[in-house]
mmCIF file with all atom_site columns, C-alpha atoms in Angstrom:
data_model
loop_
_atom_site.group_PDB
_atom_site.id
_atom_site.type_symbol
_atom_site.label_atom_id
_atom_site.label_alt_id
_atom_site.label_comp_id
_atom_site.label_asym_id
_atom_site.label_entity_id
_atom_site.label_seq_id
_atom_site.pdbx_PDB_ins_code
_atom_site.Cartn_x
_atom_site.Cartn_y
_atom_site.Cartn_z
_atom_site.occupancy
_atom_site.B_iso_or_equiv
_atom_site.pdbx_formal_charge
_atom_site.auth_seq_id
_atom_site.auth_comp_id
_atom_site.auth_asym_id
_atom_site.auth_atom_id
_atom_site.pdbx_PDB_model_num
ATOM 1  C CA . UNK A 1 1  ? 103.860 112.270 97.118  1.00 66.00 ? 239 UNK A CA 1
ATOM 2  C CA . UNK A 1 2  ? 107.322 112.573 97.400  1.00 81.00 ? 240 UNK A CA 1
ATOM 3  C CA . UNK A 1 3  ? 107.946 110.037 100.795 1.00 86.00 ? 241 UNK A CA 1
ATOM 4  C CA . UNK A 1 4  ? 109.617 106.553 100.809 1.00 90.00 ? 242 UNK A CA 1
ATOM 5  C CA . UNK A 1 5  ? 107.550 105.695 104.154 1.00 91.00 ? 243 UNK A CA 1
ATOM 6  C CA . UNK A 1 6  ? 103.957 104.953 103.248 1.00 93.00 ? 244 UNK A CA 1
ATOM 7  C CA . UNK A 1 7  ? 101.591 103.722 105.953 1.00 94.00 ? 245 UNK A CA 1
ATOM 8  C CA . UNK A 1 8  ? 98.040  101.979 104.877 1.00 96.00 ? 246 UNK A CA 1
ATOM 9  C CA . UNK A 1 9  ? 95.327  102.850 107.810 1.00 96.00 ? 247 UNK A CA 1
ATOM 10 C CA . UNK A 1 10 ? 93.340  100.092 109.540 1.00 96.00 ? 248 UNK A CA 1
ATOM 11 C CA . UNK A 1 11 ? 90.092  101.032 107.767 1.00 96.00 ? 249 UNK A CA 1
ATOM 12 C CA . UNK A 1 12 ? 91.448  100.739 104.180 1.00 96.00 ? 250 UNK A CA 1
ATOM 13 C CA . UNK A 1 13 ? 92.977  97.049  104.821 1.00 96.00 ? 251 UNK A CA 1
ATOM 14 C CA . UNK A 1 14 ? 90.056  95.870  106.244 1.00 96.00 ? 252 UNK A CA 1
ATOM 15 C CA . UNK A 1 15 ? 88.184  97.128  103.143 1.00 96.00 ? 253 UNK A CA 1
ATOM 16 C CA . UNK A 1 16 ? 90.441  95.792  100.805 1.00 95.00 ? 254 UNK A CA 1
ATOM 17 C CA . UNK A 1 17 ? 90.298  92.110  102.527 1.00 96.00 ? 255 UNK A CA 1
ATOM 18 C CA . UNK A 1 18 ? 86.893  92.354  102.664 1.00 96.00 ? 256 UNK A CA 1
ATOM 19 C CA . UNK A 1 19 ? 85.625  89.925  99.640  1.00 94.00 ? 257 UNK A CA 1
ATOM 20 C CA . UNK A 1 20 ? 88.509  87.905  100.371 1.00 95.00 ? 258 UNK A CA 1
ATOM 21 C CA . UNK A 1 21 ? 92.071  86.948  98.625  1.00 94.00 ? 259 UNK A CA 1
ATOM 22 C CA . UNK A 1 22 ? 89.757  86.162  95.372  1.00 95.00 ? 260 UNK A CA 1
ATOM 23 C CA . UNK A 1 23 ? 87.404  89.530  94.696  1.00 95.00 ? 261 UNK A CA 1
ATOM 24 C CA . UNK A 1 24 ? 89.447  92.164  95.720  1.00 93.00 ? 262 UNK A CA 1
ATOM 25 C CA . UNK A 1 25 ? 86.918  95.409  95.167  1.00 92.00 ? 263 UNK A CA 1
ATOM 26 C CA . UNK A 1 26 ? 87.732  96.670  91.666  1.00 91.00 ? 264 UNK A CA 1
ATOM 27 C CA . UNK A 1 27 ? 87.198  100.511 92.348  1.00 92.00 ? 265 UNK A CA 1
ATOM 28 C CA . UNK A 1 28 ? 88.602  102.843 95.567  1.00 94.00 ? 266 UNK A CA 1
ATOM 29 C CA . UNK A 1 29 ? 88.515  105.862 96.964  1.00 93.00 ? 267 UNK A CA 1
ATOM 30 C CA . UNK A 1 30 ? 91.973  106.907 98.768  1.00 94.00 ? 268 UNK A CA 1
ATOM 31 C CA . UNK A 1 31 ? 93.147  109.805 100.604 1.00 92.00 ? 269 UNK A CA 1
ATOM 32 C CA . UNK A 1 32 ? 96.880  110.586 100.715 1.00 92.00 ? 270 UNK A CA 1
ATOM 33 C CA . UNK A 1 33 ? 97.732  112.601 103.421 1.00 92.00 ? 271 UNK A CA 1
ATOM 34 C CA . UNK A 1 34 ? 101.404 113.808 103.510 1.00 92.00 ? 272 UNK A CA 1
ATOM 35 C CA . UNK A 1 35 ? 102.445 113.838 107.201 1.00 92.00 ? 273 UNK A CA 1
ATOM 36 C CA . UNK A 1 36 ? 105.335 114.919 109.494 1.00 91.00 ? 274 UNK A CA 1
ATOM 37 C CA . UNK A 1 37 ? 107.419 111.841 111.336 1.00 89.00 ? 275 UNK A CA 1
ATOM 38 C CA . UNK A 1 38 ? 107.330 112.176 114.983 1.00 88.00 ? 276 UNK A CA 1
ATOM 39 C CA . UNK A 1 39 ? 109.829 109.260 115.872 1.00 83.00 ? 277 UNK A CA 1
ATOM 40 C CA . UNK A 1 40 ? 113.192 111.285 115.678 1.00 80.00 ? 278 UNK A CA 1
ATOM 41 C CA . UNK A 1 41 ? 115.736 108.324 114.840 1.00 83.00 ? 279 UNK A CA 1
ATOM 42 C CA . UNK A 1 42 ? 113.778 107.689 111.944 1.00 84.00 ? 280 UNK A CA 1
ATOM 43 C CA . UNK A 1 43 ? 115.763 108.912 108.663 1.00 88.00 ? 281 UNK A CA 1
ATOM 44 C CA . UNK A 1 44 ? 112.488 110.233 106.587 1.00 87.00 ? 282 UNK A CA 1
ATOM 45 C CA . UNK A 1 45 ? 110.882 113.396 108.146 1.00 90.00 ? 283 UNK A CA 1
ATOM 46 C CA . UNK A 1 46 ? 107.625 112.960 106.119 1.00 92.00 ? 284 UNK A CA 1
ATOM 47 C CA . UNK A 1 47 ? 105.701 109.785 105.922 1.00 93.00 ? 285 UNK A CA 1
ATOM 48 C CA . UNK A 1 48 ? 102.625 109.320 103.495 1.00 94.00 ? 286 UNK A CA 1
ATOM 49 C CA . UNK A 1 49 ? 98.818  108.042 105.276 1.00 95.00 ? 287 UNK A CA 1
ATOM 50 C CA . UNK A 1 50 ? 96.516  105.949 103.130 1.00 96.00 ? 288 UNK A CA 1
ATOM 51 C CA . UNK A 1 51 ? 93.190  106.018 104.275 1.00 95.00 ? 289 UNK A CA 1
ATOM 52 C CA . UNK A 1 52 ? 89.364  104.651 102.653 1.00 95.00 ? 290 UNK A CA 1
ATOM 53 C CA . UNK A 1 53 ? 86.772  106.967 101.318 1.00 93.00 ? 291 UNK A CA 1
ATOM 54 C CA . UNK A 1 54 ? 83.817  105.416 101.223 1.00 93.00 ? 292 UNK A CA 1
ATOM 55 C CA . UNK A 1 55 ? 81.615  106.925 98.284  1.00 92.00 ? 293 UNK A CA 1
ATOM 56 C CA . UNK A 1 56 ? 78.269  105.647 96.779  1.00 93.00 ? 294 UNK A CA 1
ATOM 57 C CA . UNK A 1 57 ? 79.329  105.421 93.560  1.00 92.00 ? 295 UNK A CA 1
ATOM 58 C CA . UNK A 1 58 ? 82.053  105.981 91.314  1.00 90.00 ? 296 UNK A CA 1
ATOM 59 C CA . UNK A 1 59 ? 80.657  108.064 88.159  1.00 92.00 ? 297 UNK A CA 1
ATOM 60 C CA . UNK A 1 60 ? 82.451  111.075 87.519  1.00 90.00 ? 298 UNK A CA 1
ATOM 61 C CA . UNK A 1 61 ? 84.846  111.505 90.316  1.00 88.00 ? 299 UNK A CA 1
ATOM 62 C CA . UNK A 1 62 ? 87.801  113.898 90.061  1.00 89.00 ? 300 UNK A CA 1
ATOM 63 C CA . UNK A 1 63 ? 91.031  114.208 91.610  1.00 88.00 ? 301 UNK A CA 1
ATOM 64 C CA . UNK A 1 64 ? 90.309  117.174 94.727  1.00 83.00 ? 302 UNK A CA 1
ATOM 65 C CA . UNK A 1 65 ? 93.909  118.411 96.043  1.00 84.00 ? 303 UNK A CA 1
ATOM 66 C CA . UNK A 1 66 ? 92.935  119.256 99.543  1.00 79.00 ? 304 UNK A CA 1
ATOM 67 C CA . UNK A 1 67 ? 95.354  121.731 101.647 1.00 76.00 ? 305 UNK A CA 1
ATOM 68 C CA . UNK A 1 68 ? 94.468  121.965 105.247 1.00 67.00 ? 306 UNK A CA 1
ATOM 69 C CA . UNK A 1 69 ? 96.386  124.319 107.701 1.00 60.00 ? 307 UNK A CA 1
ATOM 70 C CA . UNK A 1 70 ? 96.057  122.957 111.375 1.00 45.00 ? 308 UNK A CA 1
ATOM 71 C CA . UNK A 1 71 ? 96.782  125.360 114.272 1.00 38.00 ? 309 UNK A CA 1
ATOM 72 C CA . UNK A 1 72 ? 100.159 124.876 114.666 1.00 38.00 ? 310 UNK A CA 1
ATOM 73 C CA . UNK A 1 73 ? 102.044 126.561 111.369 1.00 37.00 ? 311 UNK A CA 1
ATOM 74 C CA . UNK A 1 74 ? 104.876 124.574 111.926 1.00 37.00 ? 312 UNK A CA 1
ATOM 75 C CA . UNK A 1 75 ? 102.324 120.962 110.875 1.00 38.00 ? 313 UNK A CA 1
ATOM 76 C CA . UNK A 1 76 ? 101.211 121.488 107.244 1.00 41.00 ? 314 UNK A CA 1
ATOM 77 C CA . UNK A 1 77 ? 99.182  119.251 105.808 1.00 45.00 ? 315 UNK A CA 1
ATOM 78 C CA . UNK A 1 78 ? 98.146  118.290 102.236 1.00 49.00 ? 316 UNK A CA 1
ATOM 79 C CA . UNK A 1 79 ? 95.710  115.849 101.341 1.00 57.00 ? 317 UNK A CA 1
ATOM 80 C CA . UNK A 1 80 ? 94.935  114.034 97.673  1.00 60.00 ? 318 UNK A CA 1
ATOM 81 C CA . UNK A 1 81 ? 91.666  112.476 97.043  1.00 60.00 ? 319 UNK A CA 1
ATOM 82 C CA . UNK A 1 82 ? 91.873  110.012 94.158  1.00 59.00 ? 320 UNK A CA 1
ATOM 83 C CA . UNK A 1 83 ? 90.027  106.816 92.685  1.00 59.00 ? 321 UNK A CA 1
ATOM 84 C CA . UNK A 1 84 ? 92.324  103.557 92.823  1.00 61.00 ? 322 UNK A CA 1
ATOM 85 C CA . UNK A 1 85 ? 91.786  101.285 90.077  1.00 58.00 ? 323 UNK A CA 1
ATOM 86 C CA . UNK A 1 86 ? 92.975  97.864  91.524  1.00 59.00 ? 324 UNK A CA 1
ATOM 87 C CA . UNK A 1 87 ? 93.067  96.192  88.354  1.00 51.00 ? 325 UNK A CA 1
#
């Protein structure tokens, strides 16, 4: 999505770990939210959010882009939705 600074939420790790070092889940569902940096020293002004989706199954998902407009016009937000193949 265009930012250098990626950040992986709590939920998703926790999901990942889940099974263990040894069966990491084969399939899942992300969110990539592209949002603005609010520590000023920091060089990037966009960082990207990873969060978990949970779905109940898998068949026939497709990529939803996902544009959200908060109050504030100055915040823009866009969110992808995509399956993660981990292997």
């Amino acid at each position: 999505m265009g930012t250098e600074d990626v950040r992986i939420d709590t939920h998703l790790n926790k999901h990942i770990w889940s099974k263990g070092i040894r069966n990491v889940p084969f399939r899942v569902r992300v969110r990539l939210a592209r949002r603005r940096n609010d520590d000023e020293d920091s060089p990037h002004k966009l960082y990207t959010l990873v969060t978990f989706v949970p779905v109940a199954t898998f068949k026939q998902l497709q990529t939803k882009n996902v544009d959200s407009n908060q109050k504030r016009s100055t915040c823009h937000q866009s969110s992808r939705i995509f399956r993660a193949s981990l292997w």
